Coordinates of C-alpha atoms in Angstrom, one line a residue:
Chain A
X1254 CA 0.0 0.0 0.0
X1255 CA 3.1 2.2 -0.2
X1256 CA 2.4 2.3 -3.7
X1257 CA 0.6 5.7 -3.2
X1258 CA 3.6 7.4 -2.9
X1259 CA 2.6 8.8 1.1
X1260 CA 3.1 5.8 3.9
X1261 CA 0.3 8.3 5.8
X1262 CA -2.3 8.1 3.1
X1263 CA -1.9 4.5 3.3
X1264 CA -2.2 4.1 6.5
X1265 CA -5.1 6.5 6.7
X1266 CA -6.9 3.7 4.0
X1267 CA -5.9 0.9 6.0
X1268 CA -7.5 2.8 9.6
X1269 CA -10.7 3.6 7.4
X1270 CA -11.6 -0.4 6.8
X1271 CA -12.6 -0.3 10.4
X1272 CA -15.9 1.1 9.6
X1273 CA -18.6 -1.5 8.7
X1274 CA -19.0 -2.5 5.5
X1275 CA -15.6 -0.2 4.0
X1276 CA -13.1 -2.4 2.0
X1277 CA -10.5 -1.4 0.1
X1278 CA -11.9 0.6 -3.2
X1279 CA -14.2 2.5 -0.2
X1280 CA -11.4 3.2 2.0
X1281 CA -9.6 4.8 -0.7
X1282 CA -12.2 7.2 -2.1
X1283 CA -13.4 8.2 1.5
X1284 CA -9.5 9.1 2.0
X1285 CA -8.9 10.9 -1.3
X1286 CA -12.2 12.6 -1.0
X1287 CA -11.5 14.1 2.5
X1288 CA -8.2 14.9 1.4
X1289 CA -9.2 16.8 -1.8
X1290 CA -13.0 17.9 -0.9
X1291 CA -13.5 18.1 2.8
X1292 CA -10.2 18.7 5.2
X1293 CA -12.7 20.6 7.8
X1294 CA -14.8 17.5 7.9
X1295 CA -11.9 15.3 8.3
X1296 CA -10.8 17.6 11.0
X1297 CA -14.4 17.1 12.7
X1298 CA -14.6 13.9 12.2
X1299 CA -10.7 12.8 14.1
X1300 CA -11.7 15.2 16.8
X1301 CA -15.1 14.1 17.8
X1302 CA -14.4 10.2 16.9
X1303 CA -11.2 10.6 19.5
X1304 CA -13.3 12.1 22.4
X1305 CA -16.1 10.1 21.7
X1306 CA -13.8 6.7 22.0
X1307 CA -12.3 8.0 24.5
X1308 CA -15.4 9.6 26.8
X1309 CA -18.2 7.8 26.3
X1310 CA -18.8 5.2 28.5
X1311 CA -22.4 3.3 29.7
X1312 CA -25.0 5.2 32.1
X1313 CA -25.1 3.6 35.4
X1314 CA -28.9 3.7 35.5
X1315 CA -29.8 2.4 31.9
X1316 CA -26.5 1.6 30.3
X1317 CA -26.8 3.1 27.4
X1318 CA -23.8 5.0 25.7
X1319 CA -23.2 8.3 27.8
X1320 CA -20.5 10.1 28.8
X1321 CA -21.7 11.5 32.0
X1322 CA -22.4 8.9 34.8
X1323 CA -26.1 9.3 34.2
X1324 CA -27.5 9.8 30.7
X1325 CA -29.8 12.8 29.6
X1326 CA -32.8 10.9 28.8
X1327 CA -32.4 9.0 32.7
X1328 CA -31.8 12.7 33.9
X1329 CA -34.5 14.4 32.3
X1330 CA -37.4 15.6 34.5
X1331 CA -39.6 15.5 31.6
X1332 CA -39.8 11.7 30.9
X1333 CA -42.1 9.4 32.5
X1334 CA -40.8 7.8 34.9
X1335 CA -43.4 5.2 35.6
X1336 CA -42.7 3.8 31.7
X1337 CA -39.5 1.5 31.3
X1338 CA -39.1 0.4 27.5
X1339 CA -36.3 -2.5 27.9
X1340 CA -34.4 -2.6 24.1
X1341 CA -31.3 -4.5 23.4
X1342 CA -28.8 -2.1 22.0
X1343 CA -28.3 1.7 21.8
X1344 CA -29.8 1.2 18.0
X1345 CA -32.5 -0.1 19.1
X1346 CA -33.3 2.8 21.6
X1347 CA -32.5 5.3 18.9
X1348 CA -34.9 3.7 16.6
X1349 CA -37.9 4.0 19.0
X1350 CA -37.0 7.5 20.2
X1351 CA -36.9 8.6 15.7
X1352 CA -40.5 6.6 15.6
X1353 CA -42.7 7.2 18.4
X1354 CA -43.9 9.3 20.7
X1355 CA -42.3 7.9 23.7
X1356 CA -42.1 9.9 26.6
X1357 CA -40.7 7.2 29.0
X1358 CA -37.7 6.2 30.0
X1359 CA -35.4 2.9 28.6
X1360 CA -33.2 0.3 29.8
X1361 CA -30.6 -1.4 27.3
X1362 CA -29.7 -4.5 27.8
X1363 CA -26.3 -4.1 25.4
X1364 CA -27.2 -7.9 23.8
X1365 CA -29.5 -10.7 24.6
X1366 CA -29.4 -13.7 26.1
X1367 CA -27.1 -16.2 24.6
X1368 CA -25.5 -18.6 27.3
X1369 CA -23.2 -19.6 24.3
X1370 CA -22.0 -16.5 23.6
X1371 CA -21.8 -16.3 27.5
X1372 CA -24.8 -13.8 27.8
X1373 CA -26.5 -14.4 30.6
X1374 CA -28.3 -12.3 33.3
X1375 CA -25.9 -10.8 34.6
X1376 CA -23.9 -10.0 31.7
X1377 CA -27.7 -8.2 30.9
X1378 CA -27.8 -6.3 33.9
X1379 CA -30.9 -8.1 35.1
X1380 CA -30.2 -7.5 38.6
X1381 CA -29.6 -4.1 37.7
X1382 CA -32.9 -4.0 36.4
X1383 CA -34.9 -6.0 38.6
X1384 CA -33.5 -3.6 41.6
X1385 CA -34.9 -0.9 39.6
X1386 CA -38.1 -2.3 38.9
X1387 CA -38.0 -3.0 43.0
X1388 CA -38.3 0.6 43.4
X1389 CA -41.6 0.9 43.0
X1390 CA -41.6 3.8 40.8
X1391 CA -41.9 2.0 37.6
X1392 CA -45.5 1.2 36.8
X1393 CA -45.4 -0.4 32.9
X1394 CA -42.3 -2.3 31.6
X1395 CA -42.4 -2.3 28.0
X1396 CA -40.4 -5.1 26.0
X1397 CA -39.3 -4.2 22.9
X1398 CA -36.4 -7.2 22.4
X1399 CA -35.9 -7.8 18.6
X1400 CA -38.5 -10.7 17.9
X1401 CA -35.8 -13.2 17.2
X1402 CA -35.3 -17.2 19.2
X1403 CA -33.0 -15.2 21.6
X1404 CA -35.1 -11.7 21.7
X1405 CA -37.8 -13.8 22.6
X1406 CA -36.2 -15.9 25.5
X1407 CA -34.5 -12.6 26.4
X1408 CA -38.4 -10.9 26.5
X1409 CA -39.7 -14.1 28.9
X1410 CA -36.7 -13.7 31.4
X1411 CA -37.6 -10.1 31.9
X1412 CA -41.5 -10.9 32.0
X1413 CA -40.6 -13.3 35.1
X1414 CA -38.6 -10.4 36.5
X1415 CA -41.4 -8.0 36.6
X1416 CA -44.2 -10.1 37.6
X1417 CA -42.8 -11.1 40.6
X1418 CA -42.3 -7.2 41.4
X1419 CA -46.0 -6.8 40.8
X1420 CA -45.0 -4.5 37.7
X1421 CA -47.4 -4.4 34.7
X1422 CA -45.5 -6.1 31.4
X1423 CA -46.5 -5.2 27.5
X1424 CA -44.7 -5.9 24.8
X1425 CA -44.7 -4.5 20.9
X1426 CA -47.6 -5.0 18.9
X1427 CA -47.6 -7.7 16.4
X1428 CA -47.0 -5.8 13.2
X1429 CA -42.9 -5.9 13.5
X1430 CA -41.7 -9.0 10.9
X1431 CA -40.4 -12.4 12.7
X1432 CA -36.9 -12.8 12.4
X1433 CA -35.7 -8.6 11.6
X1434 CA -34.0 -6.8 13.5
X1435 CA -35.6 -3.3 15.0
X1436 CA -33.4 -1.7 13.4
X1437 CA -33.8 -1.9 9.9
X1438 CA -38.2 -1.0 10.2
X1439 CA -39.8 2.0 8.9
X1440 CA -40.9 4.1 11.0
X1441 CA -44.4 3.9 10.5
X1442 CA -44.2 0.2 11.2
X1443 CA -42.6 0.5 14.5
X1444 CA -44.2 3.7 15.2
X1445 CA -47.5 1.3 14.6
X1446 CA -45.8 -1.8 16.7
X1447 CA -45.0 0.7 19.4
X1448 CA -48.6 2.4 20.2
X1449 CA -50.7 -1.0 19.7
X1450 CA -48.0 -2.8 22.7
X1451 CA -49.8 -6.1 24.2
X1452 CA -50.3 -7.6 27.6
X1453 CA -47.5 -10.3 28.0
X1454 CA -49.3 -13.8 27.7
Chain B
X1466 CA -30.1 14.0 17.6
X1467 CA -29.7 14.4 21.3
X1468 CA -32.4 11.7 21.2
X1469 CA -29.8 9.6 21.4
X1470 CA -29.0 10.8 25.0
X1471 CA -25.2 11.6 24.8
X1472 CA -24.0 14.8 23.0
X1473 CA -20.9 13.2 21.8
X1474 CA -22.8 10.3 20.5
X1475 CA -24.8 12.8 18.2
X1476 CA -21.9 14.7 17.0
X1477 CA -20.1 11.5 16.5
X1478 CA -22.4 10.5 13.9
X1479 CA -23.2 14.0 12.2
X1480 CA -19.3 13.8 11.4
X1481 CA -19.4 10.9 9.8
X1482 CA -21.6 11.8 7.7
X1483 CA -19.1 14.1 6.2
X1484 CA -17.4 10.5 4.4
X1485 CA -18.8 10.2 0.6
X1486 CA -22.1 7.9 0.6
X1487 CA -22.5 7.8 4.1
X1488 CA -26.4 9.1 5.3
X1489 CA -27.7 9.3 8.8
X1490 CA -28.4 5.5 9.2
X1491 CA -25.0 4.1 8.1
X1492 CA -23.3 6.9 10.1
X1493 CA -25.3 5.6 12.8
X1494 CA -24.1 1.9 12.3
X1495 CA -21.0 3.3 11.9
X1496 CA -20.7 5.3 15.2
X1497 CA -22.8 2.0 17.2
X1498 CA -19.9 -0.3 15.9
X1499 CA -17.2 1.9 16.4
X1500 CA -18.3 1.9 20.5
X1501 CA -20.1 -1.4 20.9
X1502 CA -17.0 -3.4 19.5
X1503 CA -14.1 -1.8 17.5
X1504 CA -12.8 0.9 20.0
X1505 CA -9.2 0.5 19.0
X1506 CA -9.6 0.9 15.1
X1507 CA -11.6 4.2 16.2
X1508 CA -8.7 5.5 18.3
X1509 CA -6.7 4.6 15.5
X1510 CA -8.9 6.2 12.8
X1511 CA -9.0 9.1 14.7
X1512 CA -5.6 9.3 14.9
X1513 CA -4.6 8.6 11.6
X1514 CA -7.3 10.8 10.3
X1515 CA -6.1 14.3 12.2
X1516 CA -2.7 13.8 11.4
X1517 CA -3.6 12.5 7.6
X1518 CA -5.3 15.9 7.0
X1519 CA -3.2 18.1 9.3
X1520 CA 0.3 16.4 7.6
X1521 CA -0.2 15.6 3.9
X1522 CA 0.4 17.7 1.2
X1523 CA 1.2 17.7 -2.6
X1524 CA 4.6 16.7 -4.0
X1525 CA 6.5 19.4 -5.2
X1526 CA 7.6 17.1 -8.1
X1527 CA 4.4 15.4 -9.6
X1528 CA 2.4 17.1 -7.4
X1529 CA 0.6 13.9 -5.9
X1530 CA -0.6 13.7 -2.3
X1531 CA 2.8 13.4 -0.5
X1532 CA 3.3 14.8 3.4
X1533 CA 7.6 15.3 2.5
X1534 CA 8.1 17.8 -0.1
X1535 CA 9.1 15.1 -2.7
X1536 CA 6.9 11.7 -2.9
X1537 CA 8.2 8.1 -2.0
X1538 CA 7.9 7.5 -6.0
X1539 CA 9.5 10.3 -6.9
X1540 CA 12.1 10.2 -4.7
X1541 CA 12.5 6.0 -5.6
X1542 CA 16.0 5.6 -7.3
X1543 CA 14.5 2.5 -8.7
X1544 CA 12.3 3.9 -10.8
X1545 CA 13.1 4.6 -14.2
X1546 CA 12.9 8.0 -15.0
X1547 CA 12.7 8.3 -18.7
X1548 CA 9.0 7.1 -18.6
X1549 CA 6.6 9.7 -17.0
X1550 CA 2.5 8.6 -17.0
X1551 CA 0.3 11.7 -16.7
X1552 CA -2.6 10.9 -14.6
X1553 CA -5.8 12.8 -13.3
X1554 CA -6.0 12.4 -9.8
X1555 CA -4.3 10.2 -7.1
X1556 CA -6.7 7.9 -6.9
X1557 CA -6.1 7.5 -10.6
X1558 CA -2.2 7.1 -10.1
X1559 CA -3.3 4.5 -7.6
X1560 CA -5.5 2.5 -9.8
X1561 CA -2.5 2.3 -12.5
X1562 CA 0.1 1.4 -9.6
X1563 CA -1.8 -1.5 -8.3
X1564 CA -2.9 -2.5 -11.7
X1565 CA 0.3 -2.6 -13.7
X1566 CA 3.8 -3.2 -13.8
X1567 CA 4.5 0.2 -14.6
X1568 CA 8.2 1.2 -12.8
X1569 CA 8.4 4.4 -14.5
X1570 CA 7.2 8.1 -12.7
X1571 CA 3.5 9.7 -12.7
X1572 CA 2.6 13.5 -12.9
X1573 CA -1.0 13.9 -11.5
X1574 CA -2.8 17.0 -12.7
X1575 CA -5.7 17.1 -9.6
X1576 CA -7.8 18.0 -12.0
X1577 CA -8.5 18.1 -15.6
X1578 CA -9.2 20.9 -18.5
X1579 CA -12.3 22.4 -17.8
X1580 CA -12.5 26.9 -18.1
X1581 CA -15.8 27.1 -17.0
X1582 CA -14.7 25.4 -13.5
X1583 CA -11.3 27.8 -13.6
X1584 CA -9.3 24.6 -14.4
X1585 CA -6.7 26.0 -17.3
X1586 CA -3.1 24.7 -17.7
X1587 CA -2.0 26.8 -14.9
X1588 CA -3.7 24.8 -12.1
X1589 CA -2.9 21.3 -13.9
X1590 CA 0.5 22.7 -13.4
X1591 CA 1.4 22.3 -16.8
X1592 CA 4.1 25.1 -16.9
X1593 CA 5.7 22.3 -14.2
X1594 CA 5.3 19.6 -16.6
X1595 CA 6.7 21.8 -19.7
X1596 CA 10.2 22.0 -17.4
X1597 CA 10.0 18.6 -16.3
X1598 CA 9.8 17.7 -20.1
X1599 CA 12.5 20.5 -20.9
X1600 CA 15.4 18.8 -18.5
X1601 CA 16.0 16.0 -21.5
X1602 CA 15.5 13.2 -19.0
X1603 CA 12.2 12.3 -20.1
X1604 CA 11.8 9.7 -22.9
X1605 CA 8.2 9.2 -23.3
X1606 CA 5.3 10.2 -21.6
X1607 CA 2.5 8.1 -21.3
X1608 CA -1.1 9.8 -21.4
X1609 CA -3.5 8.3 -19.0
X1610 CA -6.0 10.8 -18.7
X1611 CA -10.1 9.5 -18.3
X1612 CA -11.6 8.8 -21.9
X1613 CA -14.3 11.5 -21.3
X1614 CA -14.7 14.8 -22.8
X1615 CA -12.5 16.8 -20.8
X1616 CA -9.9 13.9 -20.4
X1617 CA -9.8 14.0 -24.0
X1618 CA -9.3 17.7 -24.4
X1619 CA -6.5 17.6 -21.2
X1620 CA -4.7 15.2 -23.7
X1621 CA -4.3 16.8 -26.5
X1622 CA -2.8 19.6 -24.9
X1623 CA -0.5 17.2 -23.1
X1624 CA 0.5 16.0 -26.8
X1625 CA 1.3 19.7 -27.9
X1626 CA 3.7 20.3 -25.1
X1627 CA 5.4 16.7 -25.0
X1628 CA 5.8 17.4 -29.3
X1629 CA 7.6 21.0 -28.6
X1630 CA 10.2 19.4 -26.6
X1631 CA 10.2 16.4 -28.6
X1632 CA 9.4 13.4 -26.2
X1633 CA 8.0 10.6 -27.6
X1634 CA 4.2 10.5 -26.5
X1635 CA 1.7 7.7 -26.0
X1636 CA -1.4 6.6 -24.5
X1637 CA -3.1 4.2 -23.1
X1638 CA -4.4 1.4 -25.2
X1639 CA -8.1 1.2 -26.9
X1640 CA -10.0 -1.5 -24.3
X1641 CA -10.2 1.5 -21.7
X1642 CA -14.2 1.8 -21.7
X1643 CA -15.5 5.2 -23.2
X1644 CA -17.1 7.6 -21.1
X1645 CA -16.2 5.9 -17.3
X1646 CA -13.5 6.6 -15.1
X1647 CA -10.1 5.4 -14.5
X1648 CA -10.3 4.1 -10.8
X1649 CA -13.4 1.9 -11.6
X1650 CA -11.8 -0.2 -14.3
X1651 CA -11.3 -4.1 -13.1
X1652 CA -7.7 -4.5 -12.7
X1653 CA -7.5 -6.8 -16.1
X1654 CA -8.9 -4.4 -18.3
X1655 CA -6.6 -1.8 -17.1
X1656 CA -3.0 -3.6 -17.1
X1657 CA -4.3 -4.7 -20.6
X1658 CA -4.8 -1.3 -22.0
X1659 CA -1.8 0.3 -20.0
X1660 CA 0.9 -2.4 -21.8
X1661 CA -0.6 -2.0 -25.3
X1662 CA -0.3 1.7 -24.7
X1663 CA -0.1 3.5 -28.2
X1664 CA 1.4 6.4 -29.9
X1665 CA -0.4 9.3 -29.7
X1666 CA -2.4 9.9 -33.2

């Protein structure tokens, strides 16, 4: 890759395969676009990717990415606190925050269970959560696990959780597609999903 | 975008969006992977990146990206320095470099002739490429310019200087595809067309 005449161009192609989905004929025009086009955004983008890496860690109450010890949506005064929407990854709480009109509040479980992959509860934070849910403030846990084998073990395990806490349990409406992931829906279909939630059975 | 509850988060992925082809969902992917499991290739990118654009320059030579004021190639000893292959852009040199077995020098415009975009000789650096030509150690030049319009134009005019100072001049073979660009030929095509370069008619 020295052939480009500048070892730090290559080496700028080679960090740039990092990023999903970049290979080789990517990495290149992404370099030699920033380097001819758009320096300041190149700039931007090494400044806020090396204090982001560095800073941002998990909220204590919710886990999801933050870099303060509690995250703004868990700090807000204006959510609901008596809603708890449990989702599996950041994504997934990004997705549902873009599509509905959730006011509540969310806690990310940063994967699913998969004892093979050595997920288990407390990998989860189940305790985490199931202290929370002791609390008494919580009133409806919504599950919004991806309806996958594992998102739906996952969505039982935290079912049992809350009824033994006396907490009321709904899930997404039938509507999201067996076997996708949240991620990847319209919004209209998950905005749909998310209003028409069920009763666990 | 503070919806995703961490500032840094948000700005993380409105940077990335400054990379060609990248929109607000793949920025997102991006940014998610980057944190969830690849923190090391961001601290990297972000490194490589800032010092990338803060560091790299043009070659005063052949005026290719270079961050020392003469490139690895045309600083090379082993390169033979009777053969000189105009090319576009960098990312053009690239595609030949990789491609062929080409061992002689390049001399990359960054840019093509177009007056209505303010591109005339003087910003291909063509007054450069007239003294390069002028110092008698220049053989032939080999014209690899896109087979478009303007690419056709920008050759010509390379074949008017090379003939005042009496190089021999050439170009690359017929089997180069009308109308597309340089870096998107398969490999094949372009070694093919680069050996049975031709004189220029």
């Amino acid at each position: 890759m020295s052939s480009t005449g500048s070892p730090l161009l290559a080496g700028l192609i080679d960090a740039l395969r990092c990023l999903p989905g970049v290979g080789m004929k990517t990495a290149q025009r992404m370099a030699f676009h920033l380097l001819e086009r758009d320096r300041a955004g190149g700039r931007r983008l090494a400044e806020c990717l090396a204090v982001a890496v560095e800073r941002i860690g998990n909220c204590t109450r919710c886990r999801t990415f933050s870099e303060e010890t509690v995250c703004v949506l868990c700090a807000s005064a204006s959510r609901d606190r008596s809603l708890l929407c449990v989702v599996e990854t950041p994504v997934d709480q990004l997705a549902i925050e873009q599509a509905t009109g959730f006011r509540g509040q969310y806690f990310v479980l940063l994967g699913r269970l998969s004892p093979l992959d050595g997920l288990g509860p407390k990998e989860l934070g189940l305790d985490l959560l199931a202290r929370r849910l002791g609390e008494g403030e919580v009133r409806e846990l919504i599950i919004a696990t991806n309806p996958t084998v594992e998102g739906e073990a996952t969505a039982h395990m935290l079912a049992q959780i809350a009824r033994t806490t006396g907490v009321h349990v709904s899930r997404l409406a039938h509507g999201v597609p067996l076997g996708g992931e949240l991620e990847f829906i319209d919004r209209g279909t998950l905005a749909h999903a998310f209003g028409g939630r069920q009763a666990f059975a």
